[in-house]
């Protein structure tokens, strides 16, 4: 910090006024994960991290503004979604939170608050099951720490954008609620990776689905296509116009969509699909790309890779 920097009421360095002050990235988001100890903050942080957020746990509130400033200055290739778990574990620093939130508003940073709650009875049972003291217990009864924390967090809960009561939720049900709150519901909350492979090099061990497209005519036996691969248009046109290719894709697309709907409800948000042919150079590559295109049309996030394309042809 330079000699002329000013400080906010919370003791946070304030960027200099005028044209030299860096502007936050338009698409930069801050999510504050807070709430009652034992209500599921750690699991919520894990879920948000799986959604692509950069998560910092047990952050003293006054460090939030410098962290945001650093990340917004990183440019378009930097972090654009920051989630900070902030709670009473930060002790006396927790009092700075209101001033820090106001300061973020002044900077034009979009900040949301996710508040996890649970009934006193449920929190007591959870603490007794893990045999750990409440962070505010300080040698007193467990209920004393819970009631003190509830009082400290009352104003924060009122200003929260999302409040989830986890009293009757399993961790999987909590995940589903978080995905619905953050991303919506249904297959669009499931990230899909599709990769092609060659059966002669072995079955993949990490696939949820394995499809065999060796029933399609093999471009390898077409002299003009042999030295090409499934990423080349002549091969793609040949495979997709083959008898049975369209019917297979129609049926497989429907089956995958049914499965993704179920996976979303069962808290499985990452699915791997393997599509194989003999050598993994032609048919499987084409069918992987086409299935990915179809699933993307349903709003599903899909990535594609080809396991065998690096192999030299004999």
Tab-separated table of C-alpha atoms in Angstrom:
chain	number	residue	atom	x	y	z
A	1	UNK	CA	0.000	0.000	0.000
A	2	UNK	CA	1.412	3.424	-0.915
A	3	UNK	CA	1.802	6.333	1.505
A	4	UNK	CA	-1.213	8.160	0.105
A	5	UNK	CA	-3.731	5.307	0.278
A	6	UNK	CA	-6.821	5.900	2.385
A	7	UNK	CA	-8.691	3.429	4.521
A	8	UNK	CA	-12.376	2.535	4.646
A	9	UNK	CA	-14.211	2.485	7.997
A	10	UNK	CA	-13.428	-1.239	8.159
A	11	UNK	CA	-9.707	-0.613	7.823
A	12	UNK	CA	-9.682	-1.773	4.210
A	13	UNK	CA	-7.355	-0.056	1.717
A	14	UNK	CA	-9.418	2.139	-0.602
A	15	UNK	CA	-8.252	2.547	-4.217
A	16	UNK	CA	-7.329	6.134	-5.122
A	17	UNK	CA	-10.081	8.310	-6.509
A	18	UNK	CA	-10.187	9.426	-10.086
A	19	UNK	CA	-9.194	7.792	-13.336
A	20	UNK	CA	-6.464	5.677	-11.743
A	21	UNK	CA	-8.882	3.565	-9.748
A	22	UNK	CA	-9.260	0.112	-11.343
A	23	UNK	CA	-12.792	-0.767	-12.341
A	24	UNK	CA	-14.134	-4.211	-11.407
A	25	UNK	CA	-14.668	-6.619	-14.284
A	26	UNK	CA	-18.254	-6.480	-15.504
A	27	UNK	CA	-18.663	-10.239	-15.183
A	28	UNK	CA	-16.905	-10.586	-11.821
A	29	UNK	CA	-19.068	-12.093	-9.086
A	30	UNK	CA	-18.615	-12.518	-5.350
A	31	UNK	CA	-20.550	-15.073	-3.331
A	32	UNK	CA	-20.369	-14.976	0.452
A	33	UNK	CA	-21.123	-18.339	2.050
A	34	UNK	CA	-22.085	-17.897	5.664
A	35	UNK	CA	-24.562	-19.073	8.270
A	36	UNK	CA	-24.759	-21.217	11.357
A	37	UNK	CA	-21.857	-23.473	12.267
A	38	UNK	CA	-22.920	-27.028	11.556
A	39	UNK	CA	-25.530	-26.015	8.965
A	40	UNK	CA	-23.496	-27.210	5.971
A	41	UNK	CA	-21.175	-24.351	4.995
A	42	UNK	CA	-18.256	-26.656	4.148
A	43	UNK	CA	-20.373	-28.866	1.903
A	44	UNK	CA	-21.866	-25.784	0.256
A	45	UNK	CA	-18.354	-24.498	-0.428
A	46	UNK	CA	-17.417	-27.821	-2.035
A	47	UNK	CA	-20.500	-27.690	-4.269
A	48	UNK	CA	-19.820	-24.124	-5.344
A	49	UNK	CA	-16.206	-25.023	-6.102
A	50	UNK	CA	-17.465	-27.864	-8.321
A	51	UNK	CA	-19.536	-25.272	-10.187
A	52	UNK	CA	-16.342	-23.434	-11.127
A	53	UNK	CA	-15.995	-20.837	-8.368
A	54	UNK	CA	-12.697	-20.024	-6.684
A	55	UNK	CA	-13.366	-20.717	-3.006
A	56	UNK	CA	-11.564	-19.239	-0.003
A	57	UNK	CA	-12.466	-20.631	3.424
A	58	UNK	CA	-12.479	-18.787	6.776
A	59	UNK	CA	-11.464	-15.473	5.227
A	60	UNK	CA	-11.264	-12.435	7.556
A	61	UNK	CA	-13.783	-10.019	6.008
A	62	UNK	CA	-11.376	-7.081	5.683
A	63	UNK	CA	-9.195	-9.190	3.350
A	64	UNK	CA	-12.069	-9.580	0.905
A	65	UNK	CA	-11.665	-6.189	-0.781
A	66	UNK	CA	-7.904	-6.568	-1.504
A	67	UNK	CA	-8.601	-10.068	-2.828
A	68	UNK	CA	-11.356	-8.786	-5.111
A	69	UNK	CA	-9.098	-5.955	-6.265
A	70	UNK	CA	-6.309	-8.399	-7.109
A	71	UNK	CA	-8.612	-10.704	-9.049
A	72	UNK	CA	-10.414	-8.008	-11.013
A	73	UNK	CA	-7.036	-6.634	-12.119
A	74	UNK	CA	-6.011	-10.047	-13.463
A	75	UNK	CA	-7.862	-9.417	-16.728
A	76	UNK	CA	-10.169	-11.660	-18.729
A	77	UNK	CA	-8.035	-14.740	-18.099
A	78	UNK	CA	-8.253	-14.400	-14.311
A	79	UNK	CA	-10.818	-15.624	-11.804
A	80	UNK	CA	-14.317	-14.275	-12.409
A	81	UNK	CA	-16.248	-16.056	-9.655
A	82	UNK	CA	-14.998	-15.718	-6.083
A	83	UNK	CA	-16.747	-17.494	-3.209
A	84	UNK	CA	-15.653	-16.695	0.331
A	85	UNK	CA	-16.708	-18.660	3.401
A	86	UNK	CA	-17.039	-16.045	6.136
A	87	UNK	CA	-18.367	-16.823	9.575
A	88	UNK	CA	-17.835	-16.341	13.299
A	89	UNK	CA	-14.609	-18.367	13.220
A	90	UNK	CA	-12.944	-15.103	12.183
A	91	UNK	CA	-13.750	-13.885	15.722
A	92	UNK	CA	-13.395	-10.123	16.169
A	93	UNK	CA	-12.799	-9.658	12.428
A	94	UNK	CA	-16.390	-10.723	11.757
A	95	UNK	CA	-17.576	-7.289	12.920
A	96	UNK	CA	-15.952	-5.784	9.804
A	97	UNK	CA	-18.286	-7.609	7.422
A	98	UNK	CA	-21.043	-4.991	7.115
A	99	UNK	CA	-18.556	-2.238	6.284
A	100	UNK	CA	-16.799	-4.497	3.761
A	101	UNK	CA	-20.079	-5.313	2.002
A	102	UNK	CA	-20.891	-1.606	1.742
A	103	UNK	CA	-17.434	-0.982	0.320
A	104	UNK	CA	-17.928	-3.674	-2.321
A	105	UNK	CA	-21.188	-1.969	-3.296
A	106	UNK	CA	-19.308	1.304	-3.705
A	107	UNK	CA	-16.829	-0.452	-6.010
A	108	UNK	CA	-19.634	-1.800	-8.166
A	109	UNK	CA	-18.846	-5.419	-7.383
A	110	UNK	CA	-21.788	-7.774	-7.600
A	111	UNK	CA	-21.948	-9.646	-4.289
A	112	UNK	CA	-24.510	-12.194	-3.145
A	113	UNK	CA	-24.950	-13.841	0.239
A	114	UNK	CA	-25.781	-17.518	0.726
A	115	UNK	CA	-26.925	-18.239	4.271
A	116	UNK	CA	-27.077	-21.802	5.641
A	117	UNK	CA	-29.322	-22.357	8.650
A	118	UNK	CA	-30.671	-25.222	10.761
A	119	UNK	CA	-32.725	-25.577	13.906
A	120	UNK	CA	-31.032	-25.510	17.314
A	121	UNK	CA	-32.032	-29.131	17.934
A	122	UNK	CA	-30.443	-30.314	14.679
A	123	UNK	CA	-27.270	-28.306	15.262
A	124	UNK	CA	-26.889	-29.827	18.731
A	125	UNK	CA	-27.235	-33.345	17.304
A	126	UNK	CA	-24.687	-32.633	14.576
A	127	UNK	CA	-22.150	-31.236	17.037
A	128	UNK	CA	-22.639	-34.152	19.375
A	129	UNK	CA	-22.082	-36.593	16.506
A	130	UNK	CA	-18.728	-35.043	15.514
A	131	UNK	CA	-17.654	-34.394	19.133
A	132	UNK	CA	-16.291	-30.914	18.485
A	133	UNK	CA	-16.985	-27.706	20.431
A	134	UNK	CA	-18.902	-24.829	18.920
A	135	UNK	CA	-16.550	-21.938	17.954
A	136	UNK	CA	-18.368	-19.614	20.404
A	137	UNK	CA	-18.867	-22.153	23.177
A	138	UNK	CA	-15.773	-21.085	25.160
A	139	UNK	CA	-16.237	-23.653	27.929
A	140	UNK	CA	-19.968	-23.030	28.292
A	141	UNK	CA	-22.891	-25.136	27.132
A	142	UNK	CA	-23.222	-25.979	23.446
A	143	UNK	CA	-26.593	-24.229	23.248
A	144	UNK	CA	-24.970	-21.041	24.599
A	145	UNK	CA	-22.588	-20.921	21.646
A	146	UNK	CA	-25.393	-21.642	19.169
A	147	UNK	CA	-27.641	-18.900	20.572
A	148	UNK	CA	-24.812	-16.357	20.582
A	149	UNK	CA	-23.983	-17.160	16.976
A	150	UNK	CA	-27.635	-16.908	15.934
A	151	UNK	CA	-27.793	-13.438	17.505
A	152	UNK	CA	-24.601	-12.298	15.770
A	153	UNK	CA	-25.853	-13.524	12.377
A	154	UNK	CA	-29.429	-12.204	12.588
A	155	UNK	CA	-28.804	-9.056	10.513
A	156	UNK	CA	-26.732	-10.949	7.960
A	157	UNK	CA	-29.494	-13.518	7.489
A	158	UNK	CA	-31.976	-10.699	6.842
A	159	UNK	CA	-29.884	-9.298	4.011
A	160	UNK	CA	-29.043	-12.707	2.484
A	161	UNK	CA	-29.982	-13.355	-1.139
A	162	UNK	CA	-30.445	-17.081	-0.535
A	163	UNK	CA	-31.363	-18.810	2.734
A	164	UNK	CA	-31.350	-22.610	2.869
A	165	UNK	CA	-32.552	-24.437	5.964
A	166	UNK	CA	-30.690	-27.736	6.090
A	167	UNK	CA	-32.473	-29.159	9.141
A	168	UNK	CA	-34.148	-31.951	7.172
A	169	UNK	CA	-31.715	-32.193	4.257
A	170	UNK	CA	-29.121	-34.856	3.509
A	171	UNK	CA	-25.876	-33.654	1.955
A	172	UNK	CA	-27.153	-34.819	-1.449
A	173	UNK	CA	-30.408	-32.910	-1.018
A	174	UNK	CA	-28.424	-29.829	-0.021
A	175	UNK	CA	-26.326	-30.186	-3.175
A	176	UNK	CA	-29.464	-30.395	-5.300
A	177	UNK	CA	-30.891	-27.248	-3.690
A	178	UNK	CA	-27.614	-25.389	-4.256
A	179	UNK	CA	-27.433	-26.408	-7.903
A	180	UNK	CA	-31.047	-25.356	-8.390
A	181	UNK	CA	-30.384	-21.999	-6.705
A	182	UNK	CA	-27.183	-21.307	-8.624
A	183	UNK	CA	-27.665	-23.006	-11.994
A	184	UNK	CA	-31.302	-24.059	-12.279
A	185	UNK	CA	-32.552	-27.631	-12.418
A	186	UNK	CA	-32.527	-30.632	-14.713
A	187	UNK	CA	-29.892	-31.893	-17.190
A	188	UNK	CA	-28.380	-28.432	-17.661
A	189	UNK	CA	-26.784	-28.753	-14.204
A	190	UNK	CA	-24.800	-31.817	-15.323
A	191	UNK	CA	-21.418	-31.307	-17.024
A	192	UNK	CA	-20.751	-33.939	-19.686
A	193	UNK	CA	-17.456	-35.084	-21.164
A	194	UNK	CA	-17.534	-37.252	-24.287
A	195	UNK	CA	-14.450	-38.981	-25.599
A	196	UNK	CA	-13.783	-41.336	-28.476
A	197	UNK	CA	-11.584	-44.414	-28.164
A	198	UNK	CA	-10.454	-47.545	-30.003
A	199	UNK	CA	-11.526	-50.934	-28.671
A	200	UNK	CA	-8.251	-52.482	-29.812
A	201	UNK	CA	-6.436	-50.261	-27.296
A	202	UNK	CA	-8.624	-51.293	-24.373
A	203	UNK	CA	-11.885	-50.315	-22.717
A	204	UNK	CA	-11.873	-47.067	-20.704
A	205	UNK	CA	-12.097	-47.434	-16.936
A	206	UNK	CA	-13.563	-44.008	-16.167
A	207	UNK	CA	-16.723	-43.902	-18.292
A	208	UNK	CA	-20.309	-43.836	-17.028
A	209	UNK	CA	-21.555	-44.894	-20.472
A	210	UNK	CA	-19.753	-46.849	-23.209
A	211	UNK	CA	-21.211	-46.944	-26.721
A	212	UNK	CA	-19.986	-49.182	-29.558
A	213	UNK	CA	-20.319	-47.745	-33.077
A	214	UNK	CA	-18.455	-50.521	-34.890
A	215	UNK	CA	-21.766	-51.413	-36.559
A	216	UNK	CA	-21.218	-48.459	-38.915
A	217	UNK	CA	-19.234	-48.795	-42.165
A	218	UNK	CA	-15.537	-48.154	-41.490
A	219	UNK	CA	-13.970	-45.228	-43.424
A	220	UNK	CA	-10.620	-46.972	-43.022
A	221	UNK	CA	-11.561	-49.183	-45.969
A	222	UNK	CA	-12.240	-46.180	-48.215
A	223	UNK	CA	-8.861	-45.253	-49.788
A	224	UNK	CA	-9.603	-41.521	-49.948
A	225	UNK	CA	-10.630	-41.426	-46.267
A	226	UNK	CA	-8.116	-43.807	-44.679
A	227	UNK	CA	-5.470	-41.184	-43.901
A	228	UNK	CA	-8.027	-38.684	-42.618
A	229	UNK	CA	-9.758	-38.792	-39.236
A	230	UNK	CA	-13.174	-38.066	-37.779
A	231	UNK	CA	-12.439	-34.364	-37.425
A	232	UNK	CA	-12.205	-34.032	-41.217
A	233	UNK	CA	-15.437	-33.149	-43.012
A	234	UNK	CA	-15.303	-35.908	-45.672
A	235	UNK	CA	-15.080	-38.533	-42.920
A	236	UNK	CA	-17.834	-36.845	-40.907
A	237	UNK	CA	-20.131	-36.704	-43.925
A	238	UNK	CA	-19.446	-40.363	-44.730
A	239	UNK	CA	-20.147	-41.606	-41.185
A	240	UNK	CA	-23.232	-39.493	-40.516
A	241	UNK	CA	-24.814	-40.493	-43.856
A	242	UNK	CA	-24.241	-44.194	-43.154
A	243	UNK	CA	-27.334	-46.379	-42.583
A	244	UNK	CA	-28.190	-46.484	-38.882
A	245	UNK	CA	-26.068	-43.503	-37.799
A	246	UNK	CA	-28.971	-41.090	-37.454
A	247	UNK	CA	-31.252	-43.647	-35.797
A	248	UNK	CA	-28.547	-44.529	-33.280
A	249	UNK	CA	-27.895	-40.881	-32.431
A	250	UNK	CA	-31.610	-40.155	-32.031
A	251	UNK	CA	-32.080	-43.063	-29.629
A	252	UNK	CA	-28.844	-42.494	-27.714
A	253	UNK	CA	-29.552	-38.779	-27.321
A	254	UNK	CA	-32.959	-39.558	-25.787
A	255	UNK	CA	-31.465	-42.158	-23.453
A	256	UNK	CA	-28.691	-39.818	-22.273
A	257	UNK	CA	-31.171	-37.002	-21.603
A	258	UNK	CA	-33.285	-39.315	-19.437
A	259	UNK	CA	-30.176	-40.362	-17.510
A	260	UNK	CA	-28.959	-36.782	-17.047
A	261	UNK	CA	-32.344	-35.767	-15.643
A	262	UNK	CA	-32.060	-38.553	-13.087
A	263	UNK	CA	-28.437	-37.791	-12.290
A	264	UNK	CA	-29.322	-34.157	-11.567
A	265	UNK	CA	-31.898	-35.283	-8.996
A	266	UNK	CA	-29.426	-37.746	-7.465
A	267	UNK	CA	-26.663	-35.154	-7.014
A	268	UNK	CA	-24.399	-36.479	-9.770
A	269	UNK	CA	-23.294	-33.500	-11.802
A	270	UNK	CA	-20.378	-34.878	-13.828
A	271	UNK	CA	-20.887	-37.592	-16.440
A	272	UNK	CA	-18.406	-39.215	-18.822
A	273	UNK	CA	-19.523	-40.860	-22.068
A	274	UNK	CA	-17.133	-43.012	-24.112
A	275	UNK	CA	-17.842	-43.855	-27.754
A	276	UNK	CA	-15.670	-46.515	-29.352
A	277	UNK	CA	-14.853	-47.948	-32.735
A	278	UNK	CA	-12.025	-50.259	-33.796
A	279	UNK	CA	-9.111	-47.845	-33.818
A	280	UNK	CA	-10.637	-44.659	-32.454
A	281	UNK	CA	-9.765	-42.625	-35.526
A	282	UNK	CA	-12.930	-42.279	-37.609
A	283	UNK	CA	-16.414	-43.429	-36.552
A	284	UNK	CA	-16.121	-42.839	-32.819
A	285	UNK	CA	-14.653	-39.364	-33.334
A	286	UNK	CA	-17.489	-38.324	-35.629
A	287	UNK	CA	-20.209	-39.736	-33.393
A	288	UNK	CA	-18.699	-38.094	-30.301
A	289	UNK	CA	-18.715	-34.684	-31.937
A	290	UNK	CA	-22.256	-35.094	-33.221
A	291	UNK	CA	-23.620	-36.280	-29.867
A	292	UNK	CA	-21.926	-33.309	-28.195
A	293	UNK	CA	-23.544	-30.934	-30.687
A	294	UNK	CA	-26.977	-32.404	-29.984
A	295	UNK	CA	-26.599	-32.237	-26.193
A	296	UNK	CA	-25.368	-28.643	-26.338
A	297	UNK	CA	-28.575	-27.770	-28.174
A	298	UNK	CA	-30.375	-28.735	-24.933
A	299	UNK	CA	-28.308	-26.240	-22.925
A	300	UNK	CA	-25.946	-28.871	-21.523
A	301	UNK	CA	-22.263	-28.077	-20.985
A	302	UNK	CA	-20.250	-30.607	-23.017
A	303	UNK	CA	-16.534	-31.063	-23.638
A	304	UNK	CA	-15.067	-33.517	-26.141
A	305	UNK	CA	-11.739	-35.291	-26.529
A	306	UNK	CA	-10.310	-38.075	-28.691
A	307	UNK	CA	-8.201	-40.632	-26.853
A	308	UNK	CA	-6.487	-42.202	-29.854
A	309	UNK	CA	-5.880	-39.368	-32.331
A	310	UNK	CA	-2.299	-38.956	-31.103
A	311	UNK	CA	-1.419	-42.482	-32.240
A	312	UNK	CA	0.671	-42.738	-35.394
A	313	UNK	CA	-0.933	-44.674	-38.218
A	314	UNK	CA	0.722	-47.914	-39.206
